[in-house]
Short mmCIF file of C-alpha atoms in Angstrom, two decimals:
data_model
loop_
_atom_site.label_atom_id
_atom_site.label_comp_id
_atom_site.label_asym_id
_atom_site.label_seq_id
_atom_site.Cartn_x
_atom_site.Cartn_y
_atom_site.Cartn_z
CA UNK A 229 21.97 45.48 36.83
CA UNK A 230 24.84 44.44 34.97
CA UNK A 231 25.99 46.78 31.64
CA UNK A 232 27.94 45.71 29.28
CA UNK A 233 28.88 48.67 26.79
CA UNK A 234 30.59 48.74 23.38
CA UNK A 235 31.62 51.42 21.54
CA UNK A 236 31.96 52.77 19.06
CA UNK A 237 28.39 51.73 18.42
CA UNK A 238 29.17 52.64 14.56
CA UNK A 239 31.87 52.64 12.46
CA UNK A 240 32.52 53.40 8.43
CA UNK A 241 35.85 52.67 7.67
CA UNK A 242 37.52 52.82 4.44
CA UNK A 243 39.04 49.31 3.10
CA UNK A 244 42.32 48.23 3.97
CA UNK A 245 41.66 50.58 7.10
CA UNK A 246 42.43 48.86 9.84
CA UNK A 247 40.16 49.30 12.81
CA UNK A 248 39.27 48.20 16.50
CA UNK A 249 36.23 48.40 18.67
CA UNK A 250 35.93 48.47 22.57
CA UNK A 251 33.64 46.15 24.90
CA UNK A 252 33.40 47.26 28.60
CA UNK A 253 32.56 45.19 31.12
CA UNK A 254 32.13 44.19 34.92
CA UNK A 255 35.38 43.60 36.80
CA UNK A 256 34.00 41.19 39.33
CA UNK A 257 32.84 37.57 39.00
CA UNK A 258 33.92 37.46 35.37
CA UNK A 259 33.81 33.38 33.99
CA UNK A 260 33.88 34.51 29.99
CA UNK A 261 33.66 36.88 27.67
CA UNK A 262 32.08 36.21 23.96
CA UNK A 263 32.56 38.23 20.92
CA UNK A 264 29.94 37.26 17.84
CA UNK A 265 29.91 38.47 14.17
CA UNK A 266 26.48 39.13 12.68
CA UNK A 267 25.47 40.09 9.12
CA UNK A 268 22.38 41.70 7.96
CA UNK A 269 19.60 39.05 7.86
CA UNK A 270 21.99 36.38 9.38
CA UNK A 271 22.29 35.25 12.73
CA UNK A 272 24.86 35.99 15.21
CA UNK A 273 28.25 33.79 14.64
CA UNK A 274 30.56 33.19 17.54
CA UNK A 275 34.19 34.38 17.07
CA UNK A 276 35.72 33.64 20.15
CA UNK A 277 35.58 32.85 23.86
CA UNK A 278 37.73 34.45 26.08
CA UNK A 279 38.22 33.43 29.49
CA UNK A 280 41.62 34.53 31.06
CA UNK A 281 43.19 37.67 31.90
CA UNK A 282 45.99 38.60 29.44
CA UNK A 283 44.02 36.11 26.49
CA UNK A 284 44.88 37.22 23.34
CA UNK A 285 42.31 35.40 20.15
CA UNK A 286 42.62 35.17 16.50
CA UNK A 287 40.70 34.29 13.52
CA UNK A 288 42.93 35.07 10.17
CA UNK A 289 42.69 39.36 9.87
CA UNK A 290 40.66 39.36 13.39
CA UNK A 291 41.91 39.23 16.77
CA UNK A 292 40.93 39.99 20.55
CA UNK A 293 42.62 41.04 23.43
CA UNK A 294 40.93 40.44 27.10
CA UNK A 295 41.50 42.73 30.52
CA UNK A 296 39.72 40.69 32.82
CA UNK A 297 40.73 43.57 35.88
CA UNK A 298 39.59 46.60 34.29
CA UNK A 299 37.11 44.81 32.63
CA UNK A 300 37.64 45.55 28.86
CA UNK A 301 37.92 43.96 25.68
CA UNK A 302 39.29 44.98 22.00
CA UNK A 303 38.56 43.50 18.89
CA UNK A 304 40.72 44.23 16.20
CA UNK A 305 40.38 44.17 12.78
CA UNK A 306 43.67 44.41 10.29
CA UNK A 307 42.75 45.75 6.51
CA UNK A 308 39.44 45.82 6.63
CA UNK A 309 37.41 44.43 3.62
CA UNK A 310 33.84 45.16 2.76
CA UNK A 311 32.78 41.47 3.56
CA UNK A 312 33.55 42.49 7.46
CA UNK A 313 30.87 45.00 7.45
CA UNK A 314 28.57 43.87 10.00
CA UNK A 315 27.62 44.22 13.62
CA UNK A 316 30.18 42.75 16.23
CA UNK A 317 28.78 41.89 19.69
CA UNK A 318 30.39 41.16 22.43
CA UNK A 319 28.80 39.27 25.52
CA UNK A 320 29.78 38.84 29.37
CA UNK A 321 29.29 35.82 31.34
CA UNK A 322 29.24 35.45 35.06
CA UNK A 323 30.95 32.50 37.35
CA UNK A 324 28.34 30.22 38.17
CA UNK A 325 25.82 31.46 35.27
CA UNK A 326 24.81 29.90 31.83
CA UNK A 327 23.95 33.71 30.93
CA UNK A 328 25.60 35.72 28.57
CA UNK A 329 24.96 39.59 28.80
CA UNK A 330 25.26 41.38 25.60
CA UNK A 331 26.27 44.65 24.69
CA UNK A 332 24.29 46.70 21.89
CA UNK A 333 27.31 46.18 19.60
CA UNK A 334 29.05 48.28 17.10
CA UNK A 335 27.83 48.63 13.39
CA UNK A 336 30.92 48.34 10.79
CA UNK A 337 30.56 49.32 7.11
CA UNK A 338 33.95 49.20 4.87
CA UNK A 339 33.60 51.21 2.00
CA UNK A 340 34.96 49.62 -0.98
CA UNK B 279 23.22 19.35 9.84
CA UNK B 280 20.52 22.10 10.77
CA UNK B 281 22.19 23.61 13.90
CA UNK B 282 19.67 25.54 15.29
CA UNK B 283 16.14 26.27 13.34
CA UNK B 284 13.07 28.44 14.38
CA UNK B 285 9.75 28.42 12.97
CA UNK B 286 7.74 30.15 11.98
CA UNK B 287 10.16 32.95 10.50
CA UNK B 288 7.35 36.05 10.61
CA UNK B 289 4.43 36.17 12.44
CA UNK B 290 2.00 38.68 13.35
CA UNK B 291 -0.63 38.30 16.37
CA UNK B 292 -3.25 40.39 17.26
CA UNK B 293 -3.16 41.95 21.06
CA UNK B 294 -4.48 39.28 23.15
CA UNK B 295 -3.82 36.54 20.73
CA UNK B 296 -1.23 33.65 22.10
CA UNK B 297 1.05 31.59 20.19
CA UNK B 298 4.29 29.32 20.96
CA UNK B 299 7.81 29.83 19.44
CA UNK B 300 9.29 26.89 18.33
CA UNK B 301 13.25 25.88 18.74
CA UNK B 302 14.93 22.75 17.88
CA UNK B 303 18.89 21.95 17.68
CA UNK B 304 20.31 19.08 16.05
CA UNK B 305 23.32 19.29 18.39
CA UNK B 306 22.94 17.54 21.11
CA UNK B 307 23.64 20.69 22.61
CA UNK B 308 22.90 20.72 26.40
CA UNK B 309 21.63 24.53 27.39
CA UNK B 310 19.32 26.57 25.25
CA UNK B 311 18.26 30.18 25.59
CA UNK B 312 15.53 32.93 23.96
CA UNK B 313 16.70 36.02 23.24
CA UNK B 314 14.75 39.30 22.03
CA UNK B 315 16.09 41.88 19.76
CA UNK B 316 14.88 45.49 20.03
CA UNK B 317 16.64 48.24 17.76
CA UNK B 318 18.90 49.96 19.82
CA UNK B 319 19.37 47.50 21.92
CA UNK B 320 21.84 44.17 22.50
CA UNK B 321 20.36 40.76 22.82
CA UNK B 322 18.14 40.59 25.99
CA UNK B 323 17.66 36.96 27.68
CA UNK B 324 14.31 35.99 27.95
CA UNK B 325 14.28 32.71 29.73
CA UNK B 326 17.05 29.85 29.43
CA UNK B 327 17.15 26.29 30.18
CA UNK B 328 20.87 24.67 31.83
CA UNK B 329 20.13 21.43 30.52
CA UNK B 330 16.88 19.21 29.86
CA UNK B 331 14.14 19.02 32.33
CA UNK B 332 15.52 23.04 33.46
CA UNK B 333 13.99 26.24 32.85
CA UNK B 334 14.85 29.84 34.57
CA UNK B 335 14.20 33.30 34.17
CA UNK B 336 16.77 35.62 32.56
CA UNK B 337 16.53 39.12 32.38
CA UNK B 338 12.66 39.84 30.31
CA UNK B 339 10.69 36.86 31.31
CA UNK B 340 7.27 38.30 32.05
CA UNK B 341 4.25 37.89 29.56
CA UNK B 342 6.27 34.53 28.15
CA UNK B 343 6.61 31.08 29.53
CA UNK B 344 8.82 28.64 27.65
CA UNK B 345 9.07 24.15 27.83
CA UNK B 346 11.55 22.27 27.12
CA UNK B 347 10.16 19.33 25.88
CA UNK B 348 13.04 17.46 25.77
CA UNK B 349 16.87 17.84 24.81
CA UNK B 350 16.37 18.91 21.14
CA UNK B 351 13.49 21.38 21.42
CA UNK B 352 12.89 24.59 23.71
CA UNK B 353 9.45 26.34 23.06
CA UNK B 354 8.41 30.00 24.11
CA UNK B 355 4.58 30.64 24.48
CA UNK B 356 2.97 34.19 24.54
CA UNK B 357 0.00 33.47 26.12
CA UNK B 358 -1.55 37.00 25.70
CA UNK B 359 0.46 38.99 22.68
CA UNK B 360 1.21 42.81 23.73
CA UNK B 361 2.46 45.50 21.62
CA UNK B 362 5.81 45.54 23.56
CA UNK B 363 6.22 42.27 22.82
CA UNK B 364 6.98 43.21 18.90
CA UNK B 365 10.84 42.38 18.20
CA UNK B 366 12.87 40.08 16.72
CA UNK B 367 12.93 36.58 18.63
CA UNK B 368 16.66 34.34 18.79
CA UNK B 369 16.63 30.96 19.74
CA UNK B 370 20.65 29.63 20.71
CA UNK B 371 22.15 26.63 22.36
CA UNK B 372 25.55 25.62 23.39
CA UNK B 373 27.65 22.57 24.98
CA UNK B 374 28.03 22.53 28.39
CA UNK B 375 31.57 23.53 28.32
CA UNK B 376 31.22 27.44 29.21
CA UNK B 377 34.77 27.81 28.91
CA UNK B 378 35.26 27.18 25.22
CA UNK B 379 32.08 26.93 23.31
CA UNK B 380 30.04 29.86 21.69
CA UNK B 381 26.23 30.18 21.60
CA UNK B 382 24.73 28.72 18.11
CA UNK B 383 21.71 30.77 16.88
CA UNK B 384 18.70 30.32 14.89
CA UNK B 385 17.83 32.75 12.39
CA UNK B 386 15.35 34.66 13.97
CA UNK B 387 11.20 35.05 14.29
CA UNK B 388 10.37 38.53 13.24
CA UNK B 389 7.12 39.01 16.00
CA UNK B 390 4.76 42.00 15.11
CA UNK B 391 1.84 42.76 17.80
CA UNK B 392 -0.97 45.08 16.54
#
């Protein structure tokens, strides 16, 4: 059974706190990892792909940072502002597999 | 464009009753996937289809069978409705190019078995 674990699995930050979450995965056979942004009554949006050791993503105040060896991810976010409060998942795919894996993601609120 | 778009949005079933999930992308998008949300819990893969005529098992596939009927539309049929089967239902799809592309979602089916 494969496990993919986040944590924190929630978060209240204060704004202009920056903050950063961790996604732990398997070491072997890794092809990608996904992180996804979703809002209350929204769907889940795709923030980035990750697919090499070292990879280093980012998306204006967010960014990633990929250990493909140990098998972890961070997702960083710098000043935090309420409109980031959401759930961030992150996802593992395996070589040869159209599956992604997800974690049970980490619940941010920013407090105004 | 629509991206991806479920129907219906809520739905509730009686145990025993069956009814079919409906999934269509505007895309062109070459694999789609189900998905069930339980509180608590991350995304779970249903079933998943690699690319048109394709269908396999992911990691919850029994009491559902899904079709895809052709490239734009993936279906998922409950063909007799359980109480376990209550959750949220996601339909996604991506390009083929696992490398670089994200998954796409629909907004959900919110599925309640009594």
């Amino acid at each position: 059974i494969l496990n993919v674990e986040q944590s924190p699995q929630s978060l209240h930050v204060q704004e202009g706190d920056s903050t950063n979450f961790t996604c732990s995965f398997p070491s072997s056979n890794f092809y990608a990892l996904h992180w996804y942004r979703w809002e209350t009554a929204k769907s889940p949006e795709a923030l980035f792909v990750m697919t090499l050791n070292g990879d280093e993503k980012k998306k204006g105040r967010i960014s990633a940072t990929l250990n493909t060896k140990e098998g972890y991810s961070y997702l960083y976010i710098k000043g935090s502002q309420p409109e980031d409060s959401a759930t961030y998942l992150c996802a593992f795919m395996m070589d040869s597999s159209y599956k992604l894996i997800f974690g049970s993601g980490t619940r941010l609120l920013v407090r105004p | 464009n629509a991206g991806v778009t479920q129907t219906p949005k809520f739905q509730v079933l009686k145990t025993g009753q069956s009814m079919t999930l409906q999934c269509a992308q505007d895309m062109n998008h070459n694999s789609m996937y189900w998905y069930r949300q339980d509180p608590g819990m991350g995304l779970r893969l249903i079933y998943y289809s690699a690319s048109e005529g394709t269908t396999d098992k992911g990691e919850v596939p029994n009491g559902y069978n899904v079709s895809r009927l052709n490239k734009r539309e993936f279906s998922l049929r409950l063909e007799s409705a359980a109480p376990s089967q209550t959750s949220v239902y996601f339909c996604a799809s991506r390009l083929l190019r696992v490398t670089v592309d994200g998954y796409t979602f629909g907004s959900g089916t919110r599925l309640t078995v009594v």
